[in-house]
Structure formats: C-alpha cells, structure tokens
mmCIF file of C-alpha atoms in Angstrom:
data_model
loop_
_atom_site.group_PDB
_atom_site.id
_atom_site.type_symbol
_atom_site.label_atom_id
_atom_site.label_comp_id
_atom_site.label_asym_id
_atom_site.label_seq_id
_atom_site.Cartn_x
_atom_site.Cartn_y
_atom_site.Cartn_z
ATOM 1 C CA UNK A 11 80.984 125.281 62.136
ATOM 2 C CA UNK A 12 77.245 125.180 63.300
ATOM 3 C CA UNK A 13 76.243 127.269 65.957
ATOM 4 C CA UNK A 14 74.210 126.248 69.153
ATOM 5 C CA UNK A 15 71.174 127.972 67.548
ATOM 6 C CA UNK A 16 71.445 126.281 64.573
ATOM 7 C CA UNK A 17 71.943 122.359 65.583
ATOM 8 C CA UNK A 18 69.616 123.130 67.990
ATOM 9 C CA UNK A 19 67.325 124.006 64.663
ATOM 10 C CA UNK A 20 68.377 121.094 62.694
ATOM 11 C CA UNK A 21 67.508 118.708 65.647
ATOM 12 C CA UNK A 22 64.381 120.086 66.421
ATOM 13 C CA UNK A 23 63.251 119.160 62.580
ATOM 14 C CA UNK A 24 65.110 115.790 62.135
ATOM 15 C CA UNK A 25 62.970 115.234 65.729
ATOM 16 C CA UNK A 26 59.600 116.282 63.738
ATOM 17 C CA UNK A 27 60.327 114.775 60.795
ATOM 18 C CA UNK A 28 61.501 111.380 62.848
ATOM 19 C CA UNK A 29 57.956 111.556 64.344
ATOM 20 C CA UNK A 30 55.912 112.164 61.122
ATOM 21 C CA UNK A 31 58.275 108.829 59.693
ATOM 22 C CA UNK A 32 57.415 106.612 63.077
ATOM 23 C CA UNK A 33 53.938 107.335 62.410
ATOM 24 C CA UNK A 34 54.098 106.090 58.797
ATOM 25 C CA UNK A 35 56.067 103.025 60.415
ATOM 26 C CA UNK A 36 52.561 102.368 62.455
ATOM 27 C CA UNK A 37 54.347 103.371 65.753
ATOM 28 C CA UNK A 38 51.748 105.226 68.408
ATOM 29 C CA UNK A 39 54.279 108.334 69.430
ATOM 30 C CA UNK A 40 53.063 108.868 73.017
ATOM 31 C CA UNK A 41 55.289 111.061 73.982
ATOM 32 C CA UNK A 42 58.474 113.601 72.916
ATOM 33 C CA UNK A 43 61.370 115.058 74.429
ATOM 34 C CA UNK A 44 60.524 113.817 78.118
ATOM 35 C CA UNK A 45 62.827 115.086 80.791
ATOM 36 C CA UNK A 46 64.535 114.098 83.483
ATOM 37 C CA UNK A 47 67.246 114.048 85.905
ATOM 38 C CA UNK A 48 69.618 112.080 83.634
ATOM 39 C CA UNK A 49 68.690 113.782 80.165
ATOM 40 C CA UNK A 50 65.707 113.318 77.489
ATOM 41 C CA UNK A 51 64.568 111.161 75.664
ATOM 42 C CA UNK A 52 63.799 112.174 72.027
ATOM 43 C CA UNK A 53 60.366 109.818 71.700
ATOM 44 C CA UNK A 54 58.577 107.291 73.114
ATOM 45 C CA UNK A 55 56.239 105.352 71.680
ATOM 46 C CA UNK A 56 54.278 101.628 71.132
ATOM 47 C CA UNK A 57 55.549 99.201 67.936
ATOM 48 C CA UNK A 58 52.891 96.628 68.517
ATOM 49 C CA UNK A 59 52.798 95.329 72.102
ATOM 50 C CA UNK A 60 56.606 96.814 72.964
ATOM 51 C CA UNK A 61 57.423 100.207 74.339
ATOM 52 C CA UNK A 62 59.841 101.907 71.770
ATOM 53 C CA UNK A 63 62.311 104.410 72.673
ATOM 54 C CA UNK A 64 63.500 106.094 69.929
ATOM 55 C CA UNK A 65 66.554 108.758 69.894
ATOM 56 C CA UNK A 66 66.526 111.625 67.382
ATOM 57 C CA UNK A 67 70.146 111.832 65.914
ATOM 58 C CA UNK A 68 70.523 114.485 62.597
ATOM 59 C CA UNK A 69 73.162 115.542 60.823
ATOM 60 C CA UNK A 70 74.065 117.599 58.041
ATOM 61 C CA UNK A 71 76.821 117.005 55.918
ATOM 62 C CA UNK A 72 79.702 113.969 56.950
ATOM 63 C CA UNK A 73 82.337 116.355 58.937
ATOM 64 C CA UNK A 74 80.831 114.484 61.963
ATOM 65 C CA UNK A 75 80.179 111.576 61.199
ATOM 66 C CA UNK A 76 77.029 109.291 60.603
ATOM 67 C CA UNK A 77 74.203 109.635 62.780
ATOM 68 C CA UNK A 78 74.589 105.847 64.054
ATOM 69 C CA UNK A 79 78.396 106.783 64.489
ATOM 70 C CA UNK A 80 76.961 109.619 67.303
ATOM 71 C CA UNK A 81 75.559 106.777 69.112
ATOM 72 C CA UNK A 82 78.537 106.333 71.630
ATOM 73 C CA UNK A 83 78.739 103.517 74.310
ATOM 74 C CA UNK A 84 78.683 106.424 76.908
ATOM 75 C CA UNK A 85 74.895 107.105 74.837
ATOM 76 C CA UNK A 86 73.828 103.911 74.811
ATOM 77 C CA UNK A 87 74.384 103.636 78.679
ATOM 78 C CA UNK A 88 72.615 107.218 79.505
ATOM 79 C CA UNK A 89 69.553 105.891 76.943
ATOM 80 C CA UNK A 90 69.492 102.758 79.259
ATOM 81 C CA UNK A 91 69.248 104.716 82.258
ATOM 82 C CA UNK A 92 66.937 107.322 81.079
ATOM 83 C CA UNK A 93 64.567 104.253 79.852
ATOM 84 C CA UNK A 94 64.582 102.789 83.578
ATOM 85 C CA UNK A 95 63.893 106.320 84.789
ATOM 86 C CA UNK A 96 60.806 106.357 82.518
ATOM 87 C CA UNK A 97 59.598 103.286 83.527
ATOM 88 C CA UNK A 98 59.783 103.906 86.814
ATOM 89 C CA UNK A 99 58.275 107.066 86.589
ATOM 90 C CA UNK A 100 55.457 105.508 84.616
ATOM 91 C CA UNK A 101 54.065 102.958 86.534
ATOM 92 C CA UNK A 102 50.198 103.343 84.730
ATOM 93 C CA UNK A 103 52.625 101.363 81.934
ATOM 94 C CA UNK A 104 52.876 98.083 83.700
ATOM 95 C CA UNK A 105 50.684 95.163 83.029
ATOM 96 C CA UNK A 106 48.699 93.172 85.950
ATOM 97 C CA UNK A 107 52.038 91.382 87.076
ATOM 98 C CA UNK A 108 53.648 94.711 87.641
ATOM 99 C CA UNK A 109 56.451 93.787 84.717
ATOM 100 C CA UNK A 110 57.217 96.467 82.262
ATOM 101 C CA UNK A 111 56.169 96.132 78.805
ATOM 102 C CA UNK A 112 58.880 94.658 75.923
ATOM 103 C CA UNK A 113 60.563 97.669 75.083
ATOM 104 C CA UNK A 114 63.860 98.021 73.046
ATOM 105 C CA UNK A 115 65.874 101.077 72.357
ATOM 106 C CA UNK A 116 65.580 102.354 68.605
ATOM 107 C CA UNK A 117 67.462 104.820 66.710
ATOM 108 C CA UNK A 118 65.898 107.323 63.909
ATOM 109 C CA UNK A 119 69.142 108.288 61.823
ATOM 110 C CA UNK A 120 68.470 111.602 59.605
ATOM 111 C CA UNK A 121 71.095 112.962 57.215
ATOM 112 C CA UNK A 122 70.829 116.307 55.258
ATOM 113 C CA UNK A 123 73.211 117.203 52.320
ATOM 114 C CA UNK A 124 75.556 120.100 52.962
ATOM 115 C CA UNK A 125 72.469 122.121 51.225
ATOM 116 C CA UNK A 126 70.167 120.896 53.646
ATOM 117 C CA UNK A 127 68.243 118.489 51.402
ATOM 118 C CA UNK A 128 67.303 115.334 53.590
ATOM 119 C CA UNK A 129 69.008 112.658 52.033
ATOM 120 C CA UNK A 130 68.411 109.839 54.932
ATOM 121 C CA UNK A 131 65.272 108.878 57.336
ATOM 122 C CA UNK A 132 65.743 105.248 58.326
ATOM 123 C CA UNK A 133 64.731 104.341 61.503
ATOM 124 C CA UNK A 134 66.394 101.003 63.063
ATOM 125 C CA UNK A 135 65.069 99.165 65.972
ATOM 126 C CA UNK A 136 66.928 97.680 68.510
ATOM 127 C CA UNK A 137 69.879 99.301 68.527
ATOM 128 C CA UNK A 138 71.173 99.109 72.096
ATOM 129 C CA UNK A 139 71.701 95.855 73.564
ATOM 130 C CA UNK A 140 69.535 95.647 76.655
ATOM 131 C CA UNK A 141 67.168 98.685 76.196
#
C-alpha cells in the first residue's frame, strides 16, 4: 500500500508531466493547483477560445482502478463547483457582456506500470457534463 508521502509524489509528477503534455496539445496552462474553499483544481488553462479545467488523476499499477474510474459523480460535482468558484473569483476572465468564457471540464488520465514506467498520458476533454 502507498503511503501519503508517496501518492502525494506520484501526483505531483503525473501533475508535471500532465502540464508538459497540455502544452504539446497547444493548451496555454495559466494556472496550477489553485485553491480554494471547496478544494483545487489541478490546472487551468485556454484550448482555443474556451477555458479548460483539467484534473490531474495518476495511478500506478490497476489495484485501484483506472484513472477515469477515480472520477466519481461526488468529483465531478466538487470540479463543477470549484470551476464556478474560479470564475467567480476571476472576474478579469469575462468578456464585455460579463459572460464567462466556453469552458468544459477535462481530464488528464496518467498510468504507471507497477515499476513506475508511464505507460498512459491521454488527456480527454469534456469529461463532465456541464463543466
């Protein structure tokens, strides 16, 4: 079983290495690991003329599960809520009108092989419905 030290380890490099990918993928990373009242998100950034959010989810090995399988409803709704809280908190982001930009909820999905050789970096957009 992984300790606290060490998913917190593995995260922090499937977050890097999710970044490095997005970057390839022509996103414009604006921002990592904001923080708020309701959680963090793992990276925002633009795709084009929509605001991505993109959560970080690693894993090593299958014992838990796929990294989309992590992706809970319970998730989905606290990535909803911490994408309003951004917004709101971000008001420099809004256009003339005062509507928020596009923006959709994407997921980068890293796997690592028992070993710890990266096997998977996909990153999928839109995965919540609504975000």
């Amino acid at each position: 079983m992984a300790t606290g030290k060490g998913r917190k380890k593995l995260g922090d490099l499937g977050e890097r290495l999710a970044v490095a990918r997005l970057g390839e993928l022509g996103y414009r990373v604006i921002e990592t690991n904001w923080r708020c009242e309701f959680g963090e998100l793992d990276a925002v950034a633009w795709d084009g003329p929509c605001l991505a959010f993109i959560e970080v989810r690693t894993r090593r090995g299958n014992r838990a599960g796929s990294p989309e399988d992590s992706l809970t409803p319970l998730k989905q709704h606290r990535l909803q809520n911490l994408v309003e809280a951004y917004l709101n908190s971000h008001s420099h982001l809004l256009n003339e009108r005062t509507e928020p930009p596009p923006c959709r909820i994407d997921l980068a999905a890293i796997e690592f092989d028992s070993a710890g050789h990266l096997i998977r970096l996909e990153v999928r957009r839109n995965v919540v419905e609504g975000g």
